CSV table of C-alpha atoms and ligand atoms in Angstrom, one decimal:
chain,number,residue,atom,x,y,z
A,1,MET,CA,-18.9,-7.8,15.1
A,2,ASN,CA,-16.2,-7.5,17.8
A,3,GLY,CA,-14.4,-4.3,18.7
A,4,ASP,CA,-14.3,-1.3,20.9
A,5,LEU,CA,-16.7,1.2,19.4
A,6,ASP,CA,-15.6,4.2,21.4
A,7,GLU,CA,-11.9,3.6,20.5
A,8,GLY,CA,-12.9,3.2,16.8
A,9,ILE,CA,-14.7,6.5,16.8
A,10,LYS,CA,-11.8,8.2,18.4
A,11,ARG,CA,-9.3,6.7,16.0
A,12,LEU,CA,-11.4,7.9,13.0
A,13,ALA,CA,-11.6,11.4,14.6
A,14,TRP,CA,-7.8,11.5,15.1
A,15,ALA,CA,-7.2,10.5,11.5
A,16,ARG,CA,-9.8,13.0,10.2
A,17,GLU,CA,-8.0,15.8,12.2
A,18,HIS,CA,-4.8,15.0,10.4
A,19,MET,CA,-6.2,14.5,6.8
A,20,GLU,CA,-6.5,18.2,5.8
A,21,VAL,CA,-6.1,17.8,2.1
A,22,LEU,CA,-8.9,15.3,1.9
A,23,ALA,CA,-11.0,17.8,3.9
A,24,LYS,CA,-10.3,20.5,1.4
A,25,ILE,CA,-11.3,18.4,-1.6
A,26,ARG,CA,-14.4,17.0,0.2
A,27,GLU,CA,-16.4,20.1,-0.5
A,28,ASP,CA,-15.2,20.3,-4.1
A,29,ILE,CA,-16.3,16.7,-4.8
A,30,LYS,CA,-19.6,17.2,-3.0
A,31,SER,CA,-20.5,20.4,-4.8
A,32,SER,CA,-19.5,18.9,-8.2
A,33,GLY,CA,-22.3,16.2,-7.6
A,34,ALA,CA,-20.1,13.8,-9.6
A,35,LEU,CA,-20.4,11.0,-7.1
A,36,GLU,CA,-24.1,11.6,-6.1
A,37,GLY,CA,-25.9,8.2,-6.2
A,38,LYS,CA,-22.8,6.3,-7.4
A,39,ARG,CA,-22.3,2.9,-5.8
A,40,ILE,CA,-18.6,2.3,-4.8
A,41,ALA,CA,-17.1,-1.0,-3.8
A,42,MET,CA,-13.9,-0.6,-1.9
A,43,ALA,CA,-11.2,-3.2,-1.0
A,44,LEU,CA,-8.6,-1.5,1.0
A,45,HIS,CA,-6.9,-2.0,4.4
A,46,VAL,CA,-9.8,-1.4,6.8
A,47,GLU,CA,-8.3,1.1,9.2
A,48,ALA,CA,-8.8,4.7,10.3
A,49,LYS,CA,-7.4,6.5,7.3
A,50,THR,CA,-9.3,4.3,4.8
A,51,GLY,CA,-12.4,5.0,7.0
A,52,ILE,CA,-12.0,8.7,6.3
A,53,LEU,CA,-11.7,8.1,2.6
A,54,ALA,CA,-14.9,5.9,2.6
A,55,LEU,CA,-16.7,8.5,4.7
A,56,THR,CA,-15.5,11.3,2.3
A,57,LEU,CA,-17.0,9.4,-0.6
A,58,LYS,CA,-20.2,8.8,1.4
A,59,GLU,CA,-20.5,12.5,2.3
A,60,ALA,CA,-20.1,13.3,-1.4
A,61,GLY,CA,-23.3,11.3,-2.0
A,62,ALA,CA,-22.0,7.9,-2.9
A,63,ASP,CA,-23.3,4.6,-1.5
A,64,VAL,CA,-20.1,2.9,-0.2
A,65,ARG,CA,-19.2,-0.6,1.0
A,66,LEU,CA,-15.9,-1.6,2.3
A,67,ALA,CA,-14.0,-4.9,2.6
A,68,SER,CA,-10.3,-5.5,3.4
A,69,CYS,CA,-7.7,-6.2,0.8
A,70,ASN,CA,-5.7,-8.4,3.2
A,71,PRO,CA,-6.9,-10.9,5.9
A,72,LEU,CA,-4.7,-9.5,8.6
A,73,SER,CA,-5.1,-5.7,8.1
A,74,THR,CA,-8.5,-4.9,9.5
A,75,ASP,CA,-8.7,-2.7,12.6
A,76,ASN,CA,-11.9,-4.2,14.2
A,77,ASP,CA,-12.5,-1.1,16.3
A,78,VAL,CA,-12.6,1.1,13.2
A,79,SER,CA,-14.7,-1.4,11.2
A,80,LEU,CA,-17.2,-1.5,14.1
A,81,ALA,CA,-17.4,2.3,14.3
A,82,LEU,CA,-17.9,2.7,10.5
A,83,ASN,CA,-20.8,0.3,10.7
A,84,GLU,CA,-22.5,1.2,13.9
A,85,HIS,CA,-21.7,4.9,14.3
A,86,PHE,CA,-21.4,6.1,10.7
A,87,GLY,CA,-23.8,3.7,9.0
A,88,LEU,CA,-21.2,2.6,6.4
A,89,GLU,CA,-21.3,-1.1,5.7
A,90,THR,CA,-18.0,-2.9,6.1
A,91,HIS,CA,-17.3,-6.6,5.6
A,92,ALA,CA,-14.0,-7.3,7.3
A,93,LYS,CA,-12.4,-8.7,10.4
A,94,TYR,CA,-8.8,-9.1,11.6
A,95,GLY,CA,-7.7,-12.7,11.0
A,96,GLU,CA,-10.3,-13.7,8.5
A,97,SER,CA,-9.8,-17.1,6.7
A,98,ARG,CA,-9.2,-17.3,3.0
A,99,GLU,CA,-12.8,-18.2,2.5
A,100,GLU,CA,-14.1,-15.4,4.7
A,101,TYR,CA,-11.8,-13.0,2.8
A,102,TYR,CA,-13.3,-13.9,-0.5
A,103,ASN,CA,-16.9,-14.0,0.9
A,104,ASN,CA,-16.3,-10.4,2.2
A,105,LEU,CA,-15.2,-9.2,-1.2
A,106,ASN,CA,-18.3,-10.8,-2.7
A,107,SER,CA,-20.6,-9.2,-0.1
A,108,VAL,CA,-19.1,-5.8,-1.0
A,109,LEU,CA,-19.6,-6.5,-4.7
A,110,ASP,CA,-23.3,-7.3,-4.0
A,111,ILE,CA,-23.7,-3.5,-3.9
A,112,LYS,CA,-23.5,-3.7,-7.8
A,113,PRO,CA,-20.8,-1.1,-8.0
A,114,ASP,CA,-20.4,1.7,-10.6
A,115,ILE,CA,-16.8,2.2,-9.3
A,116,ILE,CA,-14.3,-0.1,-7.6
A,117,ILE,CA,-11.5,1.1,-5.4
A,118,ASP,CA,-9.0,-1.7,-5.1
A,119,ASP,CA,-5.6,-2.4,-3.4
A,120,GLY,CA,-3.8,-5.3,-5.0
A,121,THR,CA,-6.5,-6.1,-7.7
A,122,ASP,CA,-8.2,-9.1,-6.0
A,123,MET,CA,-11.6,-7.4,-6.3
A,124,ILE,CA,-11.0,-6.3,-9.9
A,125,SER,CA,-9.8,-9.8,-10.7
A,126,MET,CA,-12.9,-11.3,-9.1
A,127,VAL,CA,-15.4,-9.3,-11.2
A,128,HIS,CA,-13.5,-10.5,-14.3
A,129,THR,CA,-13.8,-14.2,-13.3
A,130,ASP,CA,-16.5,-15.0,-10.8
A,131,ARG,CA,-18.8,-12.0,-10.9
A,132,THR,CA,-18.8,-11.2,-14.6
A,133,GLU,CA,-22.6,-10.2,-14.4
A,134,LEU,CA,-21.4,-7.0,-12.7
A,135,LEU,CA,-19.1,-5.9,-15.6
A,136,ASP,CA,-21.8,-4.0,-17.6
A,137,ASN,CA,-22.5,-1.6,-14.7
A,138,ILE,CA,-18.9,-0.8,-13.8
A,139,ILE,CA,-17.6,2.5,-15.3
A,140,GLY,CA,-14.1,2.1,-13.9
A,141,ALA,CA,-11.8,1.4,-11.0
A,142,ASN,CA,-8.9,2.9,-9.1
A,143,GLU,CA,-5.9,0.8,-8.1
A,144,GLU,CA,-3.8,1.7,-5.0
A,145,THR,CA,-0.6,-0.3,-5.1
A,146,THR,CA,2.3,-1.4,-7.2
A,147,THR,CA,1.4,-5.1,-7.2
A,148,GLY,CA,-2.1,-4.4,-8.4
A,149,ILE,CA,-0.8,-2.3,-11.3
A,150,VAL,CA,1.6,-5.1,-12.3
A,151,ARG,CA,-1.4,-7.5,-12.3
A,152,LEU,CA,-3.5,-5.1,-14.3
A,153,GLN,CA,-0.8,-4.6,-16.9
A,154,ALA,CA,-0.8,-8.4,-17.4
A,155,MET,CA,-4.6,-8.2,-17.9
A,156,VAL,CA,-4.2,-5.4,-20.5
A,157,ARG,CA,-1.5,-7.5,-22.3
A,158,GLU,CA,-4.0,-10.3,-22.6
A,159,SER,CA,-6.9,-7.9,-23.6
A,160,ALA,CA,-8.7,-9.1,-20.5
A,161,LEU,CA,-9.5,-5.8,-18.8
A,162,LYS,CA,-13.1,-4.8,-19.3
A,163,PHE,CA,-13.1,-1.2,-17.9
A,164,PRO,CA,-10.7,1.7,-17.4
A,165,VAL,CA,-8.5,1.7,-14.3
A,166,MET,CA,-6.8,4.8,-12.8
A,167,ASP,CA,-3.2,4.0,-11.7
A,168,VAL,CA,-3.4,5.8,-8.4
A,169,ASN,CA,-0.1,4.2,-7.3
A,170,ASN,CA,1.9,6.0,-10.0
A,171,ALA,CA,0.6,9.5,-9.2
A,172,LYS,CA,3.6,11.4,-7.8
A,173,MET,CA,1.6,12.5,-4.7
A,174,LYS,CA,1.1,8.8,-4.0
A,175,HIS,CA,4.2,6.7,-4.5
A,176,PHE,CA,6.8,9.5,-3.8
A,177,PHE,CA,5.5,9.7,-0.3
A,178,ASP,CA,3.3,6.7,0.5
A,179,ASN,CA,5.5,3.9,-0.8
A,180,ARG,CA,8.8,5.6,0.4
A,181,TYR,CA,8.2,7.5,3.6
A,182,GLY,CA,5.0,5.8,4.6
A,183,THR,CA,6.3,2.2,4.2
A,184,GLY,CA,9.7,3.3,5.6
A,185,GLN,CA,8.2,4.5,8.9
A,186,SER,CA,5.3,2.1,9.3
A,187,THR,CA,7.4,-1.0,8.6
A,188,PHE,CA,9.4,-0.2,11.7
A,189,ASP,CA,6.3,0.6,13.6
A,190,GLY,CA,5.2,-3.0,12.9
A,191,ILE,CA,8.6,-4.5,13.6
A,192,PHE,CA,8.9,-2.6,16.9
A,193,THR,CA,5.4,-3.7,18.0
A,194,ALA,CA,6.1,-7.3,17.0
A,195,THR,CA,9.5,-7.7,18.6
A,196,ASN,CA,10.4,-4.8,21.0
A,197,LEU,CA,14.0,-5.4,19.8
A,198,LEU,CA,16.9,-3.0,19.0
A,199,ILE,CA,17.7,-2.1,15.4
A,200,ALA,CA,20.9,-0.1,16.1
A,201,GLY,CA,24.0,-2.0,15.4
A,202,LYS,CA,22.1,-4.8,13.7
A,203,ASN,CA,22.6,-6.1,10.1
A,204,VAL,CA,19.4,-5.3,8.3
A,205,VAL,CA,18.9,-6.7,4.8
A,206,ILE,CA,16.4,-5.1,2.5
A,207,GLY,CA,15.0,-7.2,-0.4
A,208,GLY,CA,14.3,-4.7,-3.3
A,209,TYR,CA,15.4,-1.1,-3.7
A,210,GLY,CA,12.2,0.3,-5.2
A,211,TRP,CA,10.1,3.0,-3.7
A,212,CYS,CA,9.3,1.0,-0.6
A,213,GLY,CA,12.7,-0.6,-0.2
A,214,ARG,CA,14.4,2.8,-0.4
A,215,GLY,CA,12.2,4.2,2.3
A,216,ILE,CA,12.9,1.2,4.6
A,217,ALA,CA,16.6,1.3,3.9
A,218,PHE,CA,16.9,5.0,4.9
A,219,LYS,CA,14.8,4.5,8.0
A,220,ALA,CA,16.9,1.5,9.0
A,221,ARG,CA,20.1,3.5,8.6
A,222,GLY,CA,18.5,6.3,10.6
A,223,LEU,CA,17.9,3.8,13.4
A,224,GLY,CA,21.6,2.9,13.4
A,225,ALA,CA,21.5,-0.4,11.4
A,226,ARG,CA,24.2,-1.6,9.0
A,227,VAL,CA,22.1,-1.9,5.8
A,228,THR,CA,22.5,-4.3,2.9
A,229,VAL,CA,20.3,-4.2,-0.2
A,230,THR,CA,19.5,-7.1,-2.6
A,231,GLU,CA,18.3,-6.3,-6.1
A,232,ILE,CA,17.8,-7.8,-9.5
A,233,ASP,CA,17.9,-4.5,-11.3
A,234,ALA,CA,21.4,-3.2,-12.0
A,235,VAL,CA,20.4,0.5,-12.0
A,236,LYS,CA,18.6,0.2,-8.7
A,237,ALA,CA,21.6,-1.7,-7.3
A,238,THR,CA,23.9,1.1,-8.4
A,239,GLU,CA,21.6,3.7,-6.8
A,240,ALA,CA,21.7,1.7,-3.5
A,241,LEU,CA,25.5,1.6,-3.7
A,242,LEU,CA,25.7,5.4,-4.3
A,243,ASP,CA,23.2,6.0,-1.5
A,244,GLY,CA,25.8,4.3,0.7
A,245,PHE,CA,24.4,0.8,1.2
A,246,ASP,CA,26.1,-2.5,0.8
A,247,VAL,CA,24.7,-4.5,-2.2
A,248,LYS,CA,24.9,-8.4,-2.2
A,249,PRO,CA,23.0,-11.3,-3.5
A,250,MET,CA,20.5,-12.6,-0.9
A,251,LEU,CA,22.4,-15.9,-0.7
A,252,GLU,CA,25.4,-14.0,0.7
A,253,ALA,CA,23.4,-11.4,2.7
A,254,VAL,CA,21.4,-13.9,4.7
A,255,ARG,CA,24.6,-15.3,6.4
A,256,ASP,CA,25.0,-12.2,8.6
A,257,ALA,CA,21.4,-10.9,8.6
A,258,ASP,CA,19.8,-10.1,11.9
A,259,PHE,CA,16.7,-8.8,10.1
A,260,ILE,CA,15.5,-9.4,6.5
A,261,ILE,CA,12.8,-7.2,5.3
A,262,SER,CA,11.3,-7.8,1.8
A,263,ALA,CA,9.5,-5.3,-0.3
A,264,THR,CA,9.8,-6.4,-3.9
A,265,GLY,CA,6.3,-7.4,-5.2
A,266,CYS,CA,8.1,-10.6,-6.3
A,267,LYS,CA,8.0,-14.1,-4.7
A,268,ASP,CA,10.5,-16.4,-3.0
A,269,ILE,CA,12.9,-13.6,-1.9
A,270,VAL,CA,13.8,-15.9,1.1
A,271,THR,CA,13.4,-19.5,0.2
A,272,ASP,CA,15.0,-23.0,0.5
A,273,GLU,CA,18.6,-22.1,-0.5
A,274,HIS,CA,18.7,-19.1,1.9
A,275,LEU,CA,17.3,-21.0,4.9
A,276,GLN,CA,20.2,-23.5,4.6
A,277,VAL,CA,22.8,-20.8,5.3
A,278,ILE,CA,20.8,-18.1,7.2
A,279,LYS,CA,22.1,-16.6,10.4
A,280,ASP,CA,20.8,-18.2,13.6
A,281,ARG,CA,17.9,-16.2,15.1
A,282,CYS,CA,17.3,-14.0,12.0
A,283,LEU,CA,14.0,-12.2,12.0
A,284,LEU,CA,12.0,-12.2,8.8
A,285,ALA,CA,9.5,-9.5,7.9
A,286,ASN,CA,7.7,-8.5,4.7
A,287,SER,CA,6.3,-5.2,3.5
A,288,GLY,CA,5.4,-6.3,0.0
A,289,HIS,CA,1.7,-6.8,-0.9
A,290,PHE,CA,1.5,-10.6,-0.8
A,291,ASP,CA,2.7,-13.1,1.8
A,292,ASN,CA,4.8,-15.0,-0.7
A,293,GLU,CA,8.0,-13.0,-0.5
A,294,ILE,CA,9.2,-15.0,2.4
A,295,SER,CA,8.3,-18.5,1.4
A,296,LYS,CA,6.2,-20.1,4.1
A,297,GLU,CA,6.3,-23.4,2.2
A,298,ALA,CA,10.2,-23.4,2.4
A,299,LEU,CA,10.0,-22.6,6.1
A,300,ALA,CA,7.7,-25.6,6.6
A,301,ARG,CA,10.1,-27.8,4.5
A,302,HIS,CA,13.2,-26.8,6.5
A,303,SER,CA,11.8,-26.8,10.0
A,304,THR,CA,11.1,-29.5,12.5
A,305,GLY,CA,8.6,-27.4,14.4
A,306,LYS,CA,7.2,-24.0,15.0
A,307,LYS,CA,5.6,-22.1,17.8
A,308,VAL,CA,4.2,-18.6,18.5
A,309,VAL,CA,6.6,-17.1,21.0
A,310,ARG,CA,5.0,-13.6,21.1
A,311,ARG,CA,2.1,-12.0,19.4
A,312,PHE,CA,3.0,-11.6,15.7
A,313,VAL,CA,6.2,-13.7,16.1
A,314,GLU,CA,6.5,-17.3,15.1
A,315,GLU,CA,9.7,-19.3,15.9
A,316,PHE,CA,10.8,-21.9,13.4
A,317,GLN,CA,13.2,-24.6,14.6
A,318,LEU,CA,15.3,-25.4,11.5
A,319,LYS,CA,16.6,-28.9,10.7
A,320,ASN,CA,20.2,-27.5,10.8
A,321,GLY,CA,19.8,-26.6,14.5
A,322,LYS,CA,19.2,-22.9,13.9
A,323,LYS,CA,16.1,-20.8,14.6
A,324,VAL,CA,14.4,-18.1,12.6
A,325,TYR,CA,11.5,-15.9,13.4
A,326,LEU,CA,8.7,-15.0,11.0
A,327,LEU,CA,6.9,-11.8,11.8
A,328,GLY,CA,3.2,-11.2,11.1
A,329,ASP,CA,2.8,-14.5,9.2
A,330,GLY,CA,4.8,-13.0,6.4
A,331,ARG,CA,2.1,-10.5,5.6
A,332,LEU,CA,2.5,-6.7,5.3
A,333,ILE,CA,4.2,-6.1,8.7
A,334,ASN,CA,3.2,-2.4,8.8
A,335,LEU,CA,-0.5,-3.3,8.8
A,336,VAL,CA,-0.5,-6.6,10.6
A,337,ALA,CA,1.5,-5.4,13.6
A,338,GLY,CA,1.7,-1.7,13.0
A,339,GLN,CA,-0.9,0.9,12.4
A,340,GLY,CA,-0.3,1.4,8.7
A,341,HIS,CA,1.1,4.6,7.2
A,342,PRO,CA,0.9,7.9,9.0
A,343,ALA,CA,-2.3,9.9,8.5
A,344,GLU,CA,-0.6,12.8,6.7
A,345,ILE,CA,0.8,10.3,4.1
A,346,MET,CA,-2.6,8.6,3.6
A,347,ASP,CA,-4.1,12.1,3.3
A,348,MET,CA,-2.2,12.6,0.1
A,349,SER,CA,-2.7,9.1,-1.3
A,350,PHE,CA,-6.5,9.2,-0.5
A,351,ALA,CA,-6.8,12.7,-2.0
A,352,VAL,CA,-5.6,11.1,-5.2
A,353,GLN,CA,-8.1,8.2,-4.8
A,354,ALA,CA,-11.0,10.6,-4.2
A,355,MET,CA,-10.1,12.9,-7.1
A,356,CYS,CA,-9.7,9.8,-9.4
A,357,ALA,CA,-13.2,8.6,-8.4
A,358,LYS,CA,-14.6,11.9,-9.4
A,359,TYR,CA,-12.5,11.9,-12.6
A,360,LEU,CA,-13.9,8.4,-13.5
A,361,ALA,CA,-17.5,9.6,-12.8
A,362,LEU,CA,-17.1,12.6,-15.1
A,363,ASN,CA,-14.9,11.1,-17.9
A,364,HIS,CA,-15.7,7.4,-18.1
A,365,ASP,CA,-17.5,7.8,-21.5
A,366,ASN,CA,-14.2,8.9,-23.1
A,367,LEU,CA,-12.0,6.3,-21.5
A,368,GLU,CA,-10.9,2.9,-22.9
A,369,ASN,CA,-10.4,-0.4,-21.1
A,370,ARG,CA,-6.9,0.2,-20.1
A,371,VAL,CA,-4.8,1.6,-17.2
A,372,TYR,CA,-4.6,5.4,-17.1
A,373,THR,CA,-1.9,7.6,-15.6
A,374,VAL,CA,-3.4,10.1,-13.2
A,375,PRO,CA,-3.6,13.5,-14.9
A,376,LYS,CA,-0.6,15.8,-14.0
A,377,GLU,CA,-3.0,18.6,-13.0
A,378,LEU,CA,-4.6,16.4,-10.3
A,379,ASP,CA,-1.1,15.7,-8.8
A,380,GLU,CA,-0.3,19.4,-8.9
A,381,GLN,CA,-3.6,20.4,-7.3
A,382,ILE,CA,-3.0,18.0,-4.5
A,383,ALA,CA,0.6,19.1,-4.0
A,384,ARG,CA,-0.5,22.7,-3.8
A,385,LEU,CA,-3.3,21.9,-1.3
A,386,ARG,CA,-0.8,20.0,0.8
A,387,LEU,CA,1.6,22.9,0.9
A,388,SER,CA,-1.2,25.3,1.7
A,389,THR,CA,-2.4,23.2,4.7
A,390,LEU,CA,1.2,23.6,6.0
A,391,GLY,CA,1.2,27.4,5.3
A,392,ILE,CA,4.1,27.0,2.8
A,393,THR,CA,4.3,29.0,-0.4
A,394,ILE,CA,6.7,28.5,-3.2
A,395,ASP,CA,8.2,30.7,-5.9
A,396,LYS,CA,6.5,31.4,-9.3
A,397,LEU,CA,8.3,31.8,-12.6
A,398,SER,CA,8.4,35.5,-13.7
A,399,PRO,CA,7.2,36.1,-17.3
A,400,ASP,CA,10.8,36.7,-18.3
A,401,GLN,CA,11.9,33.4,-16.7
A,402,GLU,CA,9.0,31.6,-18.4
A,403,LYS,CA,10.0,33.0,-21.7
A,404,TYR,CA,13.7,31.9,-21.0
A,405,ILE,CA,13.0,28.3,-20.2
A,406,ASN,CA,10.6,27.9,-23.1
A,407,SER,CA,13.1,29.3,-25.7
A,408,TRP,CA,15.9,27.5,-27.5
A,409,HIS,CA,17.9,30.5,-28.8
A,410,GLU,CA,18.6,32.4,-25.7
A,411,GLY,CA,21.9,31.1,-24.1
A,412,THR,CA,24.2,32.8,-21.6
B,501,NAI,P1,8.9,-1.0,-7.0
B,501,NAI,O1,8.6,-1.6,-8.4
B,501,NAI,O2,9.3,0.4,-7.0
B,501,NAI,O3,10.2,-1.8,-6.4
B,501,NAI,C1,10.3,-3.2,-6.3
B,501,NAI,C2,11.8,-3.4,-6.4
B,501,NAI,O4,12.1,-4.8,-6.1
B,501,NAI,C3,12.4,-3.2,-7.8
B,501,NAI,O5,13.5,-2.3,-7.7
B,501,NAI,C4,12.7,-4.5,-8.3
B,501,NAI,O6,13.9,-4.5,-9.2
B,501,NAI,C5,13.0,-5.3,-7.0
B,501,NAI,N1,12.9,-6.7,-7.2
B,501,NAI,C6,12.0,-7.4,-7.9
B,501,NAI,N2,12.2,-8.7,-7.7
B,501,NAI,C7,13.3,-8.9,-6.9
B,501,NAI,C8,14.0,-10.0,-6.4
B,501,NAI,N3,13.6,-11.3,-6.7
B,501,NAI,N4,15.0,-9.8,-5.6
B,501,NAI,C9,15.4,-8.5,-5.3
B,501,NAI,N5,14.8,-7.4,-5.8
B,501,NAI,C10,13.7,-7.6,-6.5
B,501,NAI,O7,7.7,-1.4,-6.1
B,501,NAI,P2,7.3,-0.7,-4.7
B,501,NAI,O8,6.4,0.5,-5.0
B,501,NAI,O9,8.5,-0.5,-3.9
B,501,NAI,O10,6.4,-1.8,-4.1
B,501,NAI,C11,7.0,-3.1,-3.6
B,501,NAI,C12,5.9,-3.9,-3.0
B,501,NAI,O11,5.3,-3.3,-1.8
B,501,NAI,C13,4.7,-4.2,-3.9
B,501,NAI,O12,4.1,-5.5,-3.6
B,501,NAI,C14,3.7,-3.1,-3.4
B,501,NAI,O13,2.3,-3.4,-3.8
B,501,NAI,C15,3.9,-3.1,-1.9
B,501,NAI,N6,3.5,-1.9,-1.2
B,501,NAI,C16,3.4,-2.1,0.1
B,501,NAI,C17,3.0,-1.0,0.9
B,501,NAI,C18,2.8,-1.3,2.4
B,501,NAI,O14,2.1,-0.5,3.0
B,501,NAI,N7,3.5,-2.2,3.0
B,501,NAI,C19,2.9,0.3,0.4
B,501,NAI,C20,3.1,0.4,-1.0
B,501,NAI,C21,3.5,-0.7,-1.8
């Protein structure tokens, strides 16, 4: 396994230092004994913050194995440190082939998990197709991201899901902050690293105005860009307008775009028809879960050649004489070229993950084979812990106020 062991250990220590909520619940989970002896198979981006979640579960008594949920999102230094310094088995490397990616998921599944922690639902899908012998032992799973939840809902519609899944993504303490502020900041971390180009004064087009798109749009504006949003949902489009952004169909927006950043969870956001009219030297980046938002097939169809002009930047020479640049092979740019979300953000998301693993361990007997919303009390507990680590207190309802807001007959 390649990597810089010392750097990996330091990066993990830095993340741990900035993940204070997880530190506070570590003791709670440990003393509950809920995860003692549980085997946990994880498929998440193998980087420092994920490392701290995996170590937290291990310290709580679980046997943990970790693979990546994306071939280009492993931090090899961290992966090495987890294996060699912390004795936590990882099966992941930056730049793994499709075959290696699935082999690694399989190796992690060989632990015969009680619980799966997934990001994008590739591992959950695998146990329902190729590794069905594992189903009997699995008490449940957590899913981290929007795309994974969309896939799981399709499984529920077809009555295919064989164990309960906690919808970590839709916990408020996850998507309010991770998808919006985390993706907003880390998308530009990735774009800066990949390009070293200016954002101010540029036309930046954001595909999708969901949680991630909103975060990216606000960061782009903060950096001085002129921002245009594309949407298919009229309410989201209206929200983008009222937030002060231009709204256009992609076919119009591409004509002036210096950067296009997709974050929809859908496919073909930039495809054949767009490449025919796209602005010369436009940079294409994606922050959605899969690498099909910017169609690489369409890029191949419309270009006469391509070359790597800088690490993470591929130049496509289009047949119409223009050039475009694809960043990070069209995969999550914040993880391919950047360092992922800030540690304080992942502290909250992974606090939800850890609490949901404990919840599954304690409650699985009463759960059905469907997708569960994270209980409101867990969200609130994590929010209070987050505020307390910052030394911030908030107001409480007085008994009189409580009575007032719960009554219907007291008016002015
Ligand atoms: P969301 O559901 O809140 O937003 C997606 C938006 O895209 C919606 O407003 C939808 O109407 C719009 N959309 C769908 N198809 C479209 C199309 N063809 N053209 C234009 N707009 C379209 O989802 P969220 O949470 O913003 O996630 C988006 C993607 O980002 C998902 O794949 C998710 O898994 C991924 N994600 C990536 C992260 C990262 O670290 N890069 C972090 C969190 C989520």
